[in-house]
mmCIF file of C-alpha atoms in Angstrom:
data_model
loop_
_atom_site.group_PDB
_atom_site.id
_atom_site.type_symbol
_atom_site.label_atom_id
_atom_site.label_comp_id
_atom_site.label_asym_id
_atom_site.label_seq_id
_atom_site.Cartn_x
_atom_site.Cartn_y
_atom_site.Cartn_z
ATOM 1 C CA UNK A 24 23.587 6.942 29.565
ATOM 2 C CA UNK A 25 23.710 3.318 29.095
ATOM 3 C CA UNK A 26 20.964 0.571 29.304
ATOM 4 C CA UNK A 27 18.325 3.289 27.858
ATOM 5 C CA UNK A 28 18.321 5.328 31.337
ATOM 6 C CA UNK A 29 19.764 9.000 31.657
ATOM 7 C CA UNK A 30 20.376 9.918 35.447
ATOM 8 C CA UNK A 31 18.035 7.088 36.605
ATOM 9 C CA UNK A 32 15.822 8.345 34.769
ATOM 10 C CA UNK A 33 13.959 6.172 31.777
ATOM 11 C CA UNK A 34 13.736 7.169 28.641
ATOM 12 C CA UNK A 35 10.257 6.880 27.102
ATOM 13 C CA UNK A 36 9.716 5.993 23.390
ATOM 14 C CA UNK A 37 8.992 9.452 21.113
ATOM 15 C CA UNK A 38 5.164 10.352 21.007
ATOM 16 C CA UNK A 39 3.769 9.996 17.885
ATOM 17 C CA UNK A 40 3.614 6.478 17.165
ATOM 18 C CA UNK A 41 -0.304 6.329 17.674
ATOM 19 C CA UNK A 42 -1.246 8.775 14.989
ATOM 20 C CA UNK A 43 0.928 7.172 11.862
ATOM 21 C CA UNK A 44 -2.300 4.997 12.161
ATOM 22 C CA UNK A 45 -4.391 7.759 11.169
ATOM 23 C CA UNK A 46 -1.945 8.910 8.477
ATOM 24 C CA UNK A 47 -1.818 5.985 7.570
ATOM 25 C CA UNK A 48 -5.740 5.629 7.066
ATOM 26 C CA UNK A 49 -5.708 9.225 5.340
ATOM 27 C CA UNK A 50 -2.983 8.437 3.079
ATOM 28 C CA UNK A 51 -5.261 4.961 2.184
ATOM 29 C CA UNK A 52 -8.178 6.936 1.050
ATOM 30 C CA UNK A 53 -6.241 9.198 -1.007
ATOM 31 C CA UNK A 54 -4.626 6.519 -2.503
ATOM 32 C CA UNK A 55 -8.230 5.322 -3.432
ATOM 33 C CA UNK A 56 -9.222 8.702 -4.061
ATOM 34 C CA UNK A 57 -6.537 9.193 -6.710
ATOM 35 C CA UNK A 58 -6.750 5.742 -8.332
ATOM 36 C CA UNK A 59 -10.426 6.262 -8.872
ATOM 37 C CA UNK A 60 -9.590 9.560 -10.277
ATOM 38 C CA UNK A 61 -6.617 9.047 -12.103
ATOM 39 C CA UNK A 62 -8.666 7.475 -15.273
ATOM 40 C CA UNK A 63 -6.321 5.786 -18.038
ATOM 41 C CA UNK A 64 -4.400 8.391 -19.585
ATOM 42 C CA UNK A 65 -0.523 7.675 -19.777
ATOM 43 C CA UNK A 66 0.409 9.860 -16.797
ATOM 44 C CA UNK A 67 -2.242 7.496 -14.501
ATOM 45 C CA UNK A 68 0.183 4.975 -13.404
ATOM 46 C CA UNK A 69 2.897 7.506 -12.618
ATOM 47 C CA UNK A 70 0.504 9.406 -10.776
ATOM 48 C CA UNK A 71 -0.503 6.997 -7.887
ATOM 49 C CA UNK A 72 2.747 5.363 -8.203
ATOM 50 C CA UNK A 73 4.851 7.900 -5.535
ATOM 51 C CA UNK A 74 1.713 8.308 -3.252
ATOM 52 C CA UNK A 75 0.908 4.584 -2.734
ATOM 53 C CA UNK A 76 4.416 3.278 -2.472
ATOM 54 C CA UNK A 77 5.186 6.132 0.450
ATOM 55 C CA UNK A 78 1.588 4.664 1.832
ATOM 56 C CA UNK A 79 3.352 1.595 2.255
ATOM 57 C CA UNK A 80 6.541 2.476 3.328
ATOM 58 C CA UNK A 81 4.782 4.461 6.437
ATOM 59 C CA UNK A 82 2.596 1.105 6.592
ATOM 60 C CA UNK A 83 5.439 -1.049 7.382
ATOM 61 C CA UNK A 84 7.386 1.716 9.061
ATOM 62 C CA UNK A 85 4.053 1.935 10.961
ATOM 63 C CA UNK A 86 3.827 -1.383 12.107
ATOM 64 C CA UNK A 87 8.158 -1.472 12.735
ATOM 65 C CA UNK A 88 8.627 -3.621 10.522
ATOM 66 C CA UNK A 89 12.003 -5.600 10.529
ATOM 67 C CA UNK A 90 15.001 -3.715 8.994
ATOM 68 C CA UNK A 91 15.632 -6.240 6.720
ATOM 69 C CA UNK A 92 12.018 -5.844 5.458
ATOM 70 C CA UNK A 93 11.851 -1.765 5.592
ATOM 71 C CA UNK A 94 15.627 -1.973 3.053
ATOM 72 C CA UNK A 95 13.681 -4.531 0.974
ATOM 73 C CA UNK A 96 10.303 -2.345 0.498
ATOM 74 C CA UNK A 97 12.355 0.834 -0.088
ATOM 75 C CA UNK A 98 14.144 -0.764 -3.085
ATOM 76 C CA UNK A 99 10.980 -2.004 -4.563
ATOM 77 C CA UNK A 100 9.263 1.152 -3.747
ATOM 78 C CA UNK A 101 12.371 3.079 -5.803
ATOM 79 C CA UNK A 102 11.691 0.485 -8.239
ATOM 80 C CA UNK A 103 8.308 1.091 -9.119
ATOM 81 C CA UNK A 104 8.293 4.980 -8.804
ATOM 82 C CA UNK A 105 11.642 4.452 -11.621
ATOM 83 C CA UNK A 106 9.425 2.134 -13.915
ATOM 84 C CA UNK A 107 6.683 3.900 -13.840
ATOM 85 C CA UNK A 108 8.559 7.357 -14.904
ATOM 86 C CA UNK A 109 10.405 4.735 -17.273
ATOM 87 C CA UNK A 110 6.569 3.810 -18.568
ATOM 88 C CA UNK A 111 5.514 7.271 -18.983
ATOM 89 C CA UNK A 112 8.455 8.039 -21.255
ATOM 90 C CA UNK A 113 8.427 4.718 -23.228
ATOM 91 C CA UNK A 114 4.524 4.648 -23.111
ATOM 92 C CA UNK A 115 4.740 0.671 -22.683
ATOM 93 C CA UNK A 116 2.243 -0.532 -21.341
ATOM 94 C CA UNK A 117 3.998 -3.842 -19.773
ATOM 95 C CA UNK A 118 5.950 -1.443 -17.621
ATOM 96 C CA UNK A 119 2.861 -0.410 -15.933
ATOM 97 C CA UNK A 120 2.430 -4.168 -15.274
ATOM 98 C CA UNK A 121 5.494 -4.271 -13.544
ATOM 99 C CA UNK A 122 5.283 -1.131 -11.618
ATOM 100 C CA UNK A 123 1.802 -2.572 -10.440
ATOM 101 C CA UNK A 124 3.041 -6.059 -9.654
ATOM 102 C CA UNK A 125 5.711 -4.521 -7.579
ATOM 103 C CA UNK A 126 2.714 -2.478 -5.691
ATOM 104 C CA UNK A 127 0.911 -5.497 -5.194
ATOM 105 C CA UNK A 128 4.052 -7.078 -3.612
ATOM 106 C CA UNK A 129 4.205 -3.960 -1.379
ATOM 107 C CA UNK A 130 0.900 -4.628 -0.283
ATOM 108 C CA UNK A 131 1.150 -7.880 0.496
ATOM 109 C CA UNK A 132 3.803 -7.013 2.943
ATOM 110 C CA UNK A 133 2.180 -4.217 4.689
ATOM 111 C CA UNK A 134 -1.216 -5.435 6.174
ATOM 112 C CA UNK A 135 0.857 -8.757 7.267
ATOM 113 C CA UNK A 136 3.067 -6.119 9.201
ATOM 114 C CA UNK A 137 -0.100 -4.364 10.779
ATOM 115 C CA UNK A 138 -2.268 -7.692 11.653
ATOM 116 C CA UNK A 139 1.091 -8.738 13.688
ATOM 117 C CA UNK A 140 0.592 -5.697 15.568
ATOM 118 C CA UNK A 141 -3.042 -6.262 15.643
ATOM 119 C CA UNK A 142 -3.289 -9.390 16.906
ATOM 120 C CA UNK A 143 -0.170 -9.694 19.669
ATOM 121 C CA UNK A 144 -1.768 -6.540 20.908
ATOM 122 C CA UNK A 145 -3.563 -7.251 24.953
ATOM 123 C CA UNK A 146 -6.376 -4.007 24.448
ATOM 124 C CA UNK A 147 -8.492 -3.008 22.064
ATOM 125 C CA UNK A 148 -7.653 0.580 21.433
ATOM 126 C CA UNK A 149 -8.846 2.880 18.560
ATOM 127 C CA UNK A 150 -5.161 2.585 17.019
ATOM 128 C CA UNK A 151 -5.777 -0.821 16.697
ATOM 129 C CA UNK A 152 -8.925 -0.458 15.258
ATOM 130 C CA UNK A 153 -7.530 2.155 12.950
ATOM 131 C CA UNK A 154 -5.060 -0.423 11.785
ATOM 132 C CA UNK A 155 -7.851 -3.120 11.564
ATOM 133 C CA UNK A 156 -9.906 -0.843 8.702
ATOM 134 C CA UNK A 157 -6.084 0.491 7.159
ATOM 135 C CA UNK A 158 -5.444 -3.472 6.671
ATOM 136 C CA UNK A 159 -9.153 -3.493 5.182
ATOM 137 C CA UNK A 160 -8.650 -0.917 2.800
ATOM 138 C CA UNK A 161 -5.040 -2.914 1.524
ATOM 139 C CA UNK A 162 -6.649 -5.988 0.657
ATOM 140 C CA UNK A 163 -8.724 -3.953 -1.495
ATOM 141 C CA UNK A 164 -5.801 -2.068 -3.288
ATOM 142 C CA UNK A 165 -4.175 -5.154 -3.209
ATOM 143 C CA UNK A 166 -6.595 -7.104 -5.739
ATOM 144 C CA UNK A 167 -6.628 -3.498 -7.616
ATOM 145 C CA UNK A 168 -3.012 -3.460 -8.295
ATOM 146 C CA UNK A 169 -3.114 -7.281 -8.887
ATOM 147 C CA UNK A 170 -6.116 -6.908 -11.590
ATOM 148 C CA UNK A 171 -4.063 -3.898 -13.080
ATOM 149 C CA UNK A 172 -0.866 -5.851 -13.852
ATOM 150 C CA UNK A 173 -2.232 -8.700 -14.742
ATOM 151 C CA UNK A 174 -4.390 -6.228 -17.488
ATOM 152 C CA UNK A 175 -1.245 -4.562 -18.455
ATOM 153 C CA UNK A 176 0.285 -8.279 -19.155
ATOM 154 C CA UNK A 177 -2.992 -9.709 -20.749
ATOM 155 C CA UNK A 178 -4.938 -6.416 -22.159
ATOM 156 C CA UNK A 179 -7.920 -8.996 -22.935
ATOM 157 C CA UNK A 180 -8.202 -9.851 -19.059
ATOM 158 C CA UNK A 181 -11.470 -8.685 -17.610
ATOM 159 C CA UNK A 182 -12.333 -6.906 -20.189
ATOM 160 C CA UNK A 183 -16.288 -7.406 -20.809
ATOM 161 C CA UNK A 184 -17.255 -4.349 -22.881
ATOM 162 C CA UNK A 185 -16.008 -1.749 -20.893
ATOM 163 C CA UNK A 186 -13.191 0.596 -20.140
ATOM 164 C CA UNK A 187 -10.428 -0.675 -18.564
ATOM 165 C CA UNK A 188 -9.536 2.110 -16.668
ATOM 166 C CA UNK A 189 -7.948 2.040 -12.935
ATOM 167 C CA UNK A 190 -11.409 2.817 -10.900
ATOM 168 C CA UNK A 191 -12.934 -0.012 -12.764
ATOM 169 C CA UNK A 192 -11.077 -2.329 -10.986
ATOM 170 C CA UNK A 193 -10.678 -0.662 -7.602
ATOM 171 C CA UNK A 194 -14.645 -0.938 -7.663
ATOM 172 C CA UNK A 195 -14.571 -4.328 -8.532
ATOM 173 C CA UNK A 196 -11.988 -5.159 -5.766
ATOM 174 C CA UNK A 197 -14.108 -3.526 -3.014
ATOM 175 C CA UNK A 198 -17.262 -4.312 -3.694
ATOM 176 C CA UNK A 199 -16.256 -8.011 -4.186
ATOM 177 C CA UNK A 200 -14.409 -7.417 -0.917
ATOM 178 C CA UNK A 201 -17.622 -6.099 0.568
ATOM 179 C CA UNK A 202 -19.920 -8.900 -0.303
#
């Protein structure tokens, strides 16, 4: 059993890898789904917190990411899941900041991961395109979770007479993103 052959025989890579795409893209629009829901109450941030960093995690798993990357995202993934109990407790608000800056940084790993796949890849194939629209839908949380920390820094920031609650800024992010 040496050389990755059993017998002469060659042993083929685990089926499966095809639909973390599609998890992947259902566990994206729950994110959103949950964001947009979540509203501003003080048990938001540490709602969407476990849910979107385990998005990311299976984005970069996903994608196979390099180890050194995957042991990198699952410390900052601990990270902000522990602030943002550590926020809920306290109530401050600049830990939500964090715990969203370290989302954002996340994010900005994962759709880099999944174009690399994207765009080495010889066929078009609906995985691929799968991974095309999850890398859409990250940009979008991306400026979300880079609106809502810099917000929990700067409470004045893009604040124009209305609420500054999550789904106000996950609007903003795709629509701008749209046009």
């Amino acid at each position: 059993a040496t050389g990755g052959r059993l017998s002469g025989l060659r042993i083929a890579r685990p089926p499966g890898r095809t639909g973390r795409y599609y998890l992947l893209l259902g566990l994206l629009l729950a994110d959103i789904l949950v964001i947009g829901l979540a509203g501003a109450s003080k048990f938001a941030t540490f709602t969407y917190t476990p849910l979107t960093a385990a998005t990311l995690l299976l984005a970069l798993r996903t994608s196979e990411a390099h180890r050194r990357t995957m042991r990198v995202a699952w410390v900052a993934a601990g990270l902000a899941v522990i602030v943002s109990i550590a926020a809920l407790i306290t109530g401050d608000v600049k830990l939500n900041g964090f715990t969203y800056f370290m989302l954002f940084a996340l994010l900005l790993a994962s759709p880099v991961a999944i174009l690399r796949r994207v765009v080495t890849s010889r066929h078009v194939t609906p995985r691929l395109l799968i991974g095309a629209i999850c890398v859409y839908l990250m940009i979008g949380l991306l400026f979300t979770f880079i609106y809502l920390g810099v917000n929990a820094v700067h409470p004045s920031f893009f604040k124009q007479g209305v609420e500054t609650e999550p789904s106000i800024y996950l609007y903003f992010s795709f629509i701008t993103q749209a046009t």
